[in-house]
mmCIF file of C-alpha atoms and ligand atoms in Angstrom:
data_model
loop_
_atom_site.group_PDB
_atom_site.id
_atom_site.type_symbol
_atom_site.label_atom_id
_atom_site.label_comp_id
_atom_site.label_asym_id
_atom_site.label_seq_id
_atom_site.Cartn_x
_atom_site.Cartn_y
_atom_site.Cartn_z
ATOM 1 C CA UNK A 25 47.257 110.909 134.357
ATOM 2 C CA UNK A 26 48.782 109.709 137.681
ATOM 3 C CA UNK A 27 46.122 110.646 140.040
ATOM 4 C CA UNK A 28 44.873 107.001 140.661
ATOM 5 C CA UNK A 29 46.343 105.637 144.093
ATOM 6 C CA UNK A 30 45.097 102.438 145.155
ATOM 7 C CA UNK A 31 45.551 102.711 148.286
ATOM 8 C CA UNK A 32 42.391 104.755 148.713
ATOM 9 C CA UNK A 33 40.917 101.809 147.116
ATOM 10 C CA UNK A 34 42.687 98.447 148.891
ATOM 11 C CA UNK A 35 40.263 95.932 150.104
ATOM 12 C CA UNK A 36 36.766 97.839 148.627
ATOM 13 C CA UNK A 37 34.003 95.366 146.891
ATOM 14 C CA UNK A 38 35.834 95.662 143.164
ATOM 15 C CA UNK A 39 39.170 94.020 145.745
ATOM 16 C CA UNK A 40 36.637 91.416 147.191
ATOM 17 C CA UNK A 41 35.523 90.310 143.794
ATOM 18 C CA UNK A 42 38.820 90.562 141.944
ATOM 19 C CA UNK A 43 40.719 89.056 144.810
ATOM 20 C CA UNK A 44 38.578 85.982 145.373
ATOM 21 C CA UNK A 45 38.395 85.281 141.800
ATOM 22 C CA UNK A 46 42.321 85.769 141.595
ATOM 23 C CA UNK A 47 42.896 83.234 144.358
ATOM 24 C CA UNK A 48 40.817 80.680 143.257
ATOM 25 C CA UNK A 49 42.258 80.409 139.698
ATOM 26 C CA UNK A 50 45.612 80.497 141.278
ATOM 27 C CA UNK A 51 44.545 77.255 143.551
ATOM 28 C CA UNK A 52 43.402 75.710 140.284
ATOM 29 C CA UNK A 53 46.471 76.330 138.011
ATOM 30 C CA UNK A 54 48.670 75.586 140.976
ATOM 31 C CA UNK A 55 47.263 72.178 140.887
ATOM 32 C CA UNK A 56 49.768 71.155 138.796
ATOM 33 C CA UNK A 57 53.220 70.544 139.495
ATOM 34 C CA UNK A 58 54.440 72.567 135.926
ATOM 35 C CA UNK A 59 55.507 75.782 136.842
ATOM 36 C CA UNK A 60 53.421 78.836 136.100
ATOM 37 C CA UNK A 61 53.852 82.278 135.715
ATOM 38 C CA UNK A 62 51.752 84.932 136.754
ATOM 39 C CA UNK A 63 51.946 88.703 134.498
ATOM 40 C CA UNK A 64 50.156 91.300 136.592
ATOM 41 C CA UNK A 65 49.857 94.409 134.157
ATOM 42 C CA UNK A 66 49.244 96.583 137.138
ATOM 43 C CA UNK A 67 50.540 95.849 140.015
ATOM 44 C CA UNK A 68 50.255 98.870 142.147
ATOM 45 C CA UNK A 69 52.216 98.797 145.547
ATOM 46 C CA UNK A 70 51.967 95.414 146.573
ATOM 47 C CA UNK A 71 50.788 96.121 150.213
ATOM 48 C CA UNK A 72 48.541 98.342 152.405
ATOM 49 C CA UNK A 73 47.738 99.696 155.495
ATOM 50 C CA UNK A 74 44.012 99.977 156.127
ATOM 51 C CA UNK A 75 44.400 102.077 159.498
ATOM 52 C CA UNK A 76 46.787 104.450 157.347
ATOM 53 C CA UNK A 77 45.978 107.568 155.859
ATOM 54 C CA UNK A 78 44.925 106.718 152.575
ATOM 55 C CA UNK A 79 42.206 103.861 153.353
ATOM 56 C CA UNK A 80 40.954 105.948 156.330
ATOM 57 C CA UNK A 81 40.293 108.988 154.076
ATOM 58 C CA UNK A 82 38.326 107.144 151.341
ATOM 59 C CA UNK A 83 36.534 104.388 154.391
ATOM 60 C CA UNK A 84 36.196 101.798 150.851
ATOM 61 C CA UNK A 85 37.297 99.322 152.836
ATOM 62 C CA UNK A 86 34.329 99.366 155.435
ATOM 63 C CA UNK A 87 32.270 98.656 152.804
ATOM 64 C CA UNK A 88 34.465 95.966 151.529
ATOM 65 C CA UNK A 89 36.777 93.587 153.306
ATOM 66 C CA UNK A 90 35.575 95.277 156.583
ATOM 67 C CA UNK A 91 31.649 94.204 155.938
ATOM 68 C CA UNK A 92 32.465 90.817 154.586
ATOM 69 C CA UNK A 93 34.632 90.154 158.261
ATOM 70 C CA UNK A 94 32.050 91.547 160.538
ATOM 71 C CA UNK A 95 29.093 89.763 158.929
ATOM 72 C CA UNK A 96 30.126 86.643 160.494
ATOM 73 C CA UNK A 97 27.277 85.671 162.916
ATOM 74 C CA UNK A 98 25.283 88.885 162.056
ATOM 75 C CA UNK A 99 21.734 88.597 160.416
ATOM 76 C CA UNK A 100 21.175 88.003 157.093
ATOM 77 C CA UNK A 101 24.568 86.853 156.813
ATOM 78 C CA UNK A 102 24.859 83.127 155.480
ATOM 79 C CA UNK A 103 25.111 80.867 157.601
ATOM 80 C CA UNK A 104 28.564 79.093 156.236
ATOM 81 C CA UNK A 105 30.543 81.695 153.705
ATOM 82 C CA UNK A 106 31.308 79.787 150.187
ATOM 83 C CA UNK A 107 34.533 78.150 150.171
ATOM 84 C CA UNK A 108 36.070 80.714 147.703
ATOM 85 C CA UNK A 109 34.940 83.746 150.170
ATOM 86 C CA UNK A 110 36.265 81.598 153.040
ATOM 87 C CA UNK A 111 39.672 80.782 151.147
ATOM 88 C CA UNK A 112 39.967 84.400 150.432
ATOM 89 C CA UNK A 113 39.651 85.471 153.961
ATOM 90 C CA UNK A 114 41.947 82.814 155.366
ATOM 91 C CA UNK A 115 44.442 84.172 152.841
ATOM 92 C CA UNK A 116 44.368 87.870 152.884
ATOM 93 C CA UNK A 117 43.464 88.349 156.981
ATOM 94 C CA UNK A 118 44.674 85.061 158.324
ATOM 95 C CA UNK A 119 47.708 84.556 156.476
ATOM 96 C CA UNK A 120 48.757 88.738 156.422
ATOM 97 C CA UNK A 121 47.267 89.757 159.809
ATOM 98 C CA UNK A 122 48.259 86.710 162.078
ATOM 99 C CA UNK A 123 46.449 86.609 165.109
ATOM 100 C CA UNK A 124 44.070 88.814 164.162
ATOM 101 C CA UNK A 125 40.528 88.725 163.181
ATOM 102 C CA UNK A 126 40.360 92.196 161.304
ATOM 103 C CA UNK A 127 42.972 93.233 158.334
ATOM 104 C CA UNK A 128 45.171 96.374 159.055
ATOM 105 C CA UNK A 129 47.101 94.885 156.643
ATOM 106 C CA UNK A 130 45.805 94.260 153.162
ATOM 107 C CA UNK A 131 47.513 92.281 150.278
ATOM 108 C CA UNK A 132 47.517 93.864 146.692
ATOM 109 C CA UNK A 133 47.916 90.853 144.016
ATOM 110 C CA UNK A 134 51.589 91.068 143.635
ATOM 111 C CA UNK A 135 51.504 89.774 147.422
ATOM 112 C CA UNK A 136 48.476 87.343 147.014
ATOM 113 C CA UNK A 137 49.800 86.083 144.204
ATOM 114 C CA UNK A 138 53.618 85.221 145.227
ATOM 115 C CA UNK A 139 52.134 84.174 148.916
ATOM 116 C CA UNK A 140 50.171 81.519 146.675
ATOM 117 C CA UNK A 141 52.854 80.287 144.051
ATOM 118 C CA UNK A 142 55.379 77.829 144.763
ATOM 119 C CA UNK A 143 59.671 78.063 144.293
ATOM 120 C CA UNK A 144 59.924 77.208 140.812
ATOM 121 C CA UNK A 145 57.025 79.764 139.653
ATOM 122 C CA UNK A 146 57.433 83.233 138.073
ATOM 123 C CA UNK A 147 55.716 86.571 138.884
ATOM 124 C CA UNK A 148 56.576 89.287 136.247
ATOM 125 C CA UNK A 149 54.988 92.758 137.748
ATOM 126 C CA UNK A 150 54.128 96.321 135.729
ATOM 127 C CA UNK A 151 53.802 99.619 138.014
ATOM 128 C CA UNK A 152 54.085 103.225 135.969
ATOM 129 C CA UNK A 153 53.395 105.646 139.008
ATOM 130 C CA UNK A 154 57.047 106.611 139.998
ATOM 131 C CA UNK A 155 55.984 106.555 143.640
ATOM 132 C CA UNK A 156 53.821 103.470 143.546
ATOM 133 C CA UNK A 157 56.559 102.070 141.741
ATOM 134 C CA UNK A 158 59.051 102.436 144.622
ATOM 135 C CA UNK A 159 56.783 101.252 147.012
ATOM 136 C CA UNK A 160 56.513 98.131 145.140
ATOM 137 C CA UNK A 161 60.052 97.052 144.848
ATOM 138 C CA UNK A 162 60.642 98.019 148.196
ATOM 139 C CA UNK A 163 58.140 95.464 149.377
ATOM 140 C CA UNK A 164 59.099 92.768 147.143
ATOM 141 C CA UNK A 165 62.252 93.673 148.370
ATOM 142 C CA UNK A 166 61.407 92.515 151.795
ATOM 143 C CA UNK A 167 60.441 89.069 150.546
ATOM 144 C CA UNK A 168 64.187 87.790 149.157
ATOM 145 C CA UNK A 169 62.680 85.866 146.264
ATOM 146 C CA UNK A 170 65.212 86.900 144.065
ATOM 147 C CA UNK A 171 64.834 86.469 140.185
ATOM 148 C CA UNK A 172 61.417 84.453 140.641
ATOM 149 C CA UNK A 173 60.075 88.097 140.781
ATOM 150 C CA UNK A 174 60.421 90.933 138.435
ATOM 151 C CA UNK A 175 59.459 94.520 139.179
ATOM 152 C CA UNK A 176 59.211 96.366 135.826
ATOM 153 C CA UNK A 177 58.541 100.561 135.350
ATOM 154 C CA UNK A 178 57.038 99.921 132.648
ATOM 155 C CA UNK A 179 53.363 100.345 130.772
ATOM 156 C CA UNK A 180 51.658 97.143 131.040
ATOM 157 C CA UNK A 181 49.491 97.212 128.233
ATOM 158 C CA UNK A 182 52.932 97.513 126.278
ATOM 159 C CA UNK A 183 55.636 95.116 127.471
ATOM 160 C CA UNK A 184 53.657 92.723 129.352
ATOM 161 C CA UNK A 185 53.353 90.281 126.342
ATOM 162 C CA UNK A 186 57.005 89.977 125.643
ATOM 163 C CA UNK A 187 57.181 86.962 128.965
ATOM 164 C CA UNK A 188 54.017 85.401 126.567
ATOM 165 C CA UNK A 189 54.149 82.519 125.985
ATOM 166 C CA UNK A 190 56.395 81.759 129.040
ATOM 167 C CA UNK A 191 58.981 78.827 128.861
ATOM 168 C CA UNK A 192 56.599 76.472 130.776
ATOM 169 C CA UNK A 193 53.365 77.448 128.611
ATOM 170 C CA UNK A 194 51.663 77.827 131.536
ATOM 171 C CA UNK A 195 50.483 81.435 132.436
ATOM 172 C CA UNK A 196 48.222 84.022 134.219
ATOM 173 C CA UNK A 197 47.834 87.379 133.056
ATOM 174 C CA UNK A 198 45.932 90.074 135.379
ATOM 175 C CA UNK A 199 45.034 92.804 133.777
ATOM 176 C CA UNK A 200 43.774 95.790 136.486
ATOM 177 C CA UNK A 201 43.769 99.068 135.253
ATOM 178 C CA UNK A 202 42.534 101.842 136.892
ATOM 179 C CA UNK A 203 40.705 103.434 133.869
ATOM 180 C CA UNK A 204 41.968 106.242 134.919
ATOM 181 C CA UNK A 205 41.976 107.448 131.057
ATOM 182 C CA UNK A 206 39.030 106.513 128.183
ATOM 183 C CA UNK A 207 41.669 104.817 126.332
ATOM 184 C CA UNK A 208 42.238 102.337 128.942
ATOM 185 C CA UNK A 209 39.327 100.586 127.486
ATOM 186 C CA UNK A 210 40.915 100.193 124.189
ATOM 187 C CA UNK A 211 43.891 99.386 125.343
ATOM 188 C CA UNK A 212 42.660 96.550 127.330
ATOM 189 C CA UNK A 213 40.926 95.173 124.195
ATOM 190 C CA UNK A 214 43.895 95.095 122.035
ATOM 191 C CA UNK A 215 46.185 93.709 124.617
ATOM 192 C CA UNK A 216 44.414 90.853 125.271
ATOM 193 C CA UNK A 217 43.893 90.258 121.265
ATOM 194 C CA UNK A 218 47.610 90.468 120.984
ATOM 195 C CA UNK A 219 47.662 88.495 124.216
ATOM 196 C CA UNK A 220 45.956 85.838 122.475
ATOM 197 C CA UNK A 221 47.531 85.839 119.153
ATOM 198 C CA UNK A 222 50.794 84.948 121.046
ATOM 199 C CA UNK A 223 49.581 82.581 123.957
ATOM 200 C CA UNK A 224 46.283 81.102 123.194
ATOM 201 C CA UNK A 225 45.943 78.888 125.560
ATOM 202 C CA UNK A 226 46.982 81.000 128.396
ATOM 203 C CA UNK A 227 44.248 82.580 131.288
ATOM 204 C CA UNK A 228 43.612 86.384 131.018
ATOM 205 C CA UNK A 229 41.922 87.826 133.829
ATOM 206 C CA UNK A 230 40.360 91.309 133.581
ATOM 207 C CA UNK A 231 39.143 93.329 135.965
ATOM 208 C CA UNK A 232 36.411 96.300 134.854
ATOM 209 C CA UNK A 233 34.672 98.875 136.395
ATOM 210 C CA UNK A 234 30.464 99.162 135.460
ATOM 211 C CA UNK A 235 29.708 102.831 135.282
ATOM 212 C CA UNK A 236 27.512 104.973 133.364
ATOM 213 C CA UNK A 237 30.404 105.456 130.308
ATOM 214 C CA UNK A 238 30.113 103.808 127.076
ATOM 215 C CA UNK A 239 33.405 102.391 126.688
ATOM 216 C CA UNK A 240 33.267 100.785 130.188
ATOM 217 C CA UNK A 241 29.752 98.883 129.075
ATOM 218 C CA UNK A 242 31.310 97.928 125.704
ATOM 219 C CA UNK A 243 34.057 96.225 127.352
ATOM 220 C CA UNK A 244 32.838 93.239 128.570
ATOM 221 C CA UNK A 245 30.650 92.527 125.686
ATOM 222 C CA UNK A 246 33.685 93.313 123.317
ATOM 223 C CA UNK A 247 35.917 90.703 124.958
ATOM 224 C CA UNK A 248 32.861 88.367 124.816
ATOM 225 C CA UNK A 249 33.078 88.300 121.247
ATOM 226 C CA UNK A 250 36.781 88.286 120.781
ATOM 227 C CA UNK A 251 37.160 85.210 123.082
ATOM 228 C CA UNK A 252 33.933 83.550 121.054
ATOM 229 C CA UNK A 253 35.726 84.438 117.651
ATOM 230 C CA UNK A 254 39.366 83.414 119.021
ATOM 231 C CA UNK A 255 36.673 79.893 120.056
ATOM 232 C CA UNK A 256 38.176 79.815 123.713
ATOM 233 C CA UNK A 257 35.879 79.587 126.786
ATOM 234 C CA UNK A 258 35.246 82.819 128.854
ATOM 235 C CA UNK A 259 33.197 83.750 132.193
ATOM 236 C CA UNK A 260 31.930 86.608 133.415
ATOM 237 C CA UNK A 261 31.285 87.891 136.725
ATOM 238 C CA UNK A 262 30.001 90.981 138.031
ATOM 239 C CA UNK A 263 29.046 92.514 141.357
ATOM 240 C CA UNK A 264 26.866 95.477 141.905
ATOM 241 C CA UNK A 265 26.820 97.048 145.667
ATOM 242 C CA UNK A 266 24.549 100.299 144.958
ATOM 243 C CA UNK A 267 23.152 102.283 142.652
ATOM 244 C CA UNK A 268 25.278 104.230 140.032
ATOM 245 C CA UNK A 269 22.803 107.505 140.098
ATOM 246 C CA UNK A 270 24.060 111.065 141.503
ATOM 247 C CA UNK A 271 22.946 111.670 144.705
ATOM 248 C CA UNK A 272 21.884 115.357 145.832
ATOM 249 C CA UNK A 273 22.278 116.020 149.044
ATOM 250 C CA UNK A 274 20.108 117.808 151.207
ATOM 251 C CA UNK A 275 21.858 121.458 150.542
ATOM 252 C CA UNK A 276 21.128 120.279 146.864
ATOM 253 C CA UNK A 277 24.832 119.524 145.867
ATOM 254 C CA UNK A 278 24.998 116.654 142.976
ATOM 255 C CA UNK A 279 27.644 113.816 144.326
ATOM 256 C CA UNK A 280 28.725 111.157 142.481
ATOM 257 C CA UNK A 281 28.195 107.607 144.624
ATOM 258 C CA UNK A 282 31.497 105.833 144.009
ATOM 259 C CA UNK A 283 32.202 102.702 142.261
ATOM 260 C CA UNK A 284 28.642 101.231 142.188
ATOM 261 C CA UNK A 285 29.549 97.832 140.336
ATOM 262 C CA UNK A 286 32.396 95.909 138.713
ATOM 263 C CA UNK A 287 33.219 92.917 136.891
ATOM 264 C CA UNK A 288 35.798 89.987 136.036
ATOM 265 C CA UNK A 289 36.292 88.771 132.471
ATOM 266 C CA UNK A 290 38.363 85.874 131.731
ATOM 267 C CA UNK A 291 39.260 83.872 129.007
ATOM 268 C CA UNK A 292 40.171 80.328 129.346
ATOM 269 C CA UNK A 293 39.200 80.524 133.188
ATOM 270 C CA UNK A 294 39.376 77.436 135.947
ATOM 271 C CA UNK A 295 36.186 74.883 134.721
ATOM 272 C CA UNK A 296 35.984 75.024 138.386
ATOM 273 C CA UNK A 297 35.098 78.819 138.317
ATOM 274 C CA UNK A 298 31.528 79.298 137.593
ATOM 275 C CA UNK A 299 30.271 76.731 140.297
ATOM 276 C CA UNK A 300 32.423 78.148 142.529
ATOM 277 C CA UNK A 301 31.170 81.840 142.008
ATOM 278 C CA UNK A 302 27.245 80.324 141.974
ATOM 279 C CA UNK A 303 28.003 80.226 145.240
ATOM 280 C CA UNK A 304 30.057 83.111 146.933
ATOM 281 C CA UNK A 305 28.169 85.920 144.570
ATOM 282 C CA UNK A 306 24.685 85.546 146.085
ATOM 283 C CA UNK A 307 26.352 85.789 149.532
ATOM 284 C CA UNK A 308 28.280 89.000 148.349
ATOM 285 C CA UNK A 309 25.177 90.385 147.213
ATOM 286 C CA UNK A 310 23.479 89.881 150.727
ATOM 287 C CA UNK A 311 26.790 91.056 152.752
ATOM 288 C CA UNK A 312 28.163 93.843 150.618
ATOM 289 C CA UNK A 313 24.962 95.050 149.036
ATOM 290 C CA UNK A 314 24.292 98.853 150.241
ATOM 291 C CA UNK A 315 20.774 99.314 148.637
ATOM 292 C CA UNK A 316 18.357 97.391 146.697
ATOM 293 C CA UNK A 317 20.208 98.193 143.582
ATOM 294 C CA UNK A 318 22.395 95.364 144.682
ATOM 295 C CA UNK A 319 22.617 92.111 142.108
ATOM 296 C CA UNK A 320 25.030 90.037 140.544
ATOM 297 C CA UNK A 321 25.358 88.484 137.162
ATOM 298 C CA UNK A 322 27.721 85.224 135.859
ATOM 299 C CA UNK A 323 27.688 84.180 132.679
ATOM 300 C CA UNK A 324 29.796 81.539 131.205
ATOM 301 C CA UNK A 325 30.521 80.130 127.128
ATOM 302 C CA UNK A 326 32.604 79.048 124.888
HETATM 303 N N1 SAM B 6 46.365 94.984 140.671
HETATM 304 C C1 SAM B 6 46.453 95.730 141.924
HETATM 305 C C2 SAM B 6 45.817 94.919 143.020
HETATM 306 O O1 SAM B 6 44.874 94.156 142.756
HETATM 307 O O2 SAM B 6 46.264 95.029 144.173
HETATM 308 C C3 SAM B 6 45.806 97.091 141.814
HETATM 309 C C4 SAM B 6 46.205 97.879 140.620
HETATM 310 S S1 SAM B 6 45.488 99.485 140.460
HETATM 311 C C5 SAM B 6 43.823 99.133 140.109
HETATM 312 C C6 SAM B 6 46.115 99.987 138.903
HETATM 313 C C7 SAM B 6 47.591 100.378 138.928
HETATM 314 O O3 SAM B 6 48.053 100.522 137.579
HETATM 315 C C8 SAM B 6 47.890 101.722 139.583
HETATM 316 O O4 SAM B 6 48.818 101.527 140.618
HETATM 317 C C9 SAM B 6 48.496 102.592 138.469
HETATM 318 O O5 SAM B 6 49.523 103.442 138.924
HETATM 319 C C10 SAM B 6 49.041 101.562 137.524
HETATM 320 N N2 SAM B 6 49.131 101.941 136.105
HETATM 321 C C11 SAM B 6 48.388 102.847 135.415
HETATM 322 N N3 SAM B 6 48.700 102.781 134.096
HETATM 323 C C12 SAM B 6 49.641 101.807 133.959
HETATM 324 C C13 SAM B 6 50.307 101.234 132.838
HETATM 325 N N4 SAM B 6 50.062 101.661 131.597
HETATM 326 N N5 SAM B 6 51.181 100.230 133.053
HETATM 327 C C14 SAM B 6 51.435 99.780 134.320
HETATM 328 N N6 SAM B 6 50.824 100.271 135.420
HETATM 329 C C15 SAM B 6 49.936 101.269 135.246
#
């Protein structure tokens, strides 16, 4: 357990996909004045440095963030980005890189998230790595908002739905393991029923990898039927940049290819959503796609 960092991960396709879908159902519930609060189940450190150590050891976000920037103008590349890719761009280069065109600076979506909510909203956050952890609260820290955000050592899956339903009985809840463990699946699943029981009207957000493990392809059919059978509307999304086979490299070593795909489940998302994605996931296929493996796939009920 433990050896997930996501730093080695900030601003890869899976952050592309989950981010832009995270900011656009923030714009939509923020469209009302009733204040909301956001749950992130795992929040991991809040901020990252993409010319550090960790993100220039792995090089995800080249393939990620990076591509989506420099395919501006390039061929191929559509001609206007879909307001959702745009709006995600303003917010994590423009708004955390000022000046600047490229991100050395990436947002996690403890700092999306409170960049995007207003005074009077609430952003409860769950980190378990003791290190990760520290480097949370120290950011959020840096931002003085007081008690309108709570940094919690605690498991996620666990405490998170003691703030549900919140006072205002209006809430987010992003849940973004890192699946580091085969339980992870499960625990997902009966979160978000127990989620549900207490808050039914609230928006659950889950982010999932697709690889070539059972309990990762049962997921997002599983929570398909719980949200059918709890009769609230769902949509999924998923992205797929490459193929998920194992390469073998020309000395004829097997190596795995990295996260090929993920997805987004949510129930009760922004009616706004699917349209939206229509859009931006084509243009993600065409900009982030690294073979012809590449695809998408949104599906809506409910
Ligand atoms: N949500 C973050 C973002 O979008 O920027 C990324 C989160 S990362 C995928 C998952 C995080 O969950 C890791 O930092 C990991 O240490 C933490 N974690 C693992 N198990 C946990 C648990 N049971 N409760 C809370 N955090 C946990």
């Amino acid at each position: 357990m433990f050896s997930y960092r996501h730093a080695f991960h900030a601003g890869n396709h899976a952050d592309v996909l989950k981010h832009t879908v995270l900011i656009a159902t923030l714009d939509y519930l923020l469209e009302k004045e009733t204040a909301l609060t956001v749950v992130d189940t795992h929040a991991g450190a809040g901020l990252y440095r993409l010319d550090g150590d960790y993100a220039g050891a792995s090089g995800e976000a080249t393939q990620g963030i990076m591509r989506l920037l420099a395919s501006k103008g390039s061929p191929g590349a559509p001609e206007v980005m879909a307001p959702v890719l745009q709006r995600y761009i303003d917010t994590v280069v423009g708004d955390f890189n000022p000046g600047k065109t490229s991100a050395r600076i990436y947002p996690g979506s403890p700092f999306i998230t409170h960049h995007l909510l207003r005074d009077h909203d609430k952003l409860k956050l769950f980190e378990l790595h003791p290190t990760d952890w520290r480097t949370l609260a120290a950011n959020i820290e840096q931002l003085e908002a007081g008690r309108q955000i709570a940094v919690l050592r605690e498991d996620g899956f666990g405490s998170a739905t003691k703030f549900l339903p919140p006072p205002s009985r209006r809430a987010l809840v992003l849940c973004d393991p890192s699946y580091e463990m085969k339980t992870d699946y499960g625990r997902v699943l009966d979160f978000i029923a127990e989620a549900l029981k207490r808050f039914a009207t609230g928006t659950y957000a889950v982010w999932y990898p697709i690889i070539p493990r059972p309990e990762a392809h049962d997921l997002p059919r599983r929570l398909k039927t719980m949200a059918t059978k709890a009769g609230k509307p769902w949509l999924n999304a998923s992205l797929t940049v490459k193929s998920s086979k194992i390469l073998t490299t020309p000395t004829g070593e097997s190596r795995r290819p990295g996260l090929p795909a993920s997805g987004m489940f949510l129930v009760n998302p922004p009616f706004t959503l699917k349209a939206q994605l229509a859009e931006a996931l084509p243009q993600l296929v065409a900009i982030l796609g690294q073979d012809r493996n590449a695809a998408f796939a949104l599906d809506a009920g409910g």
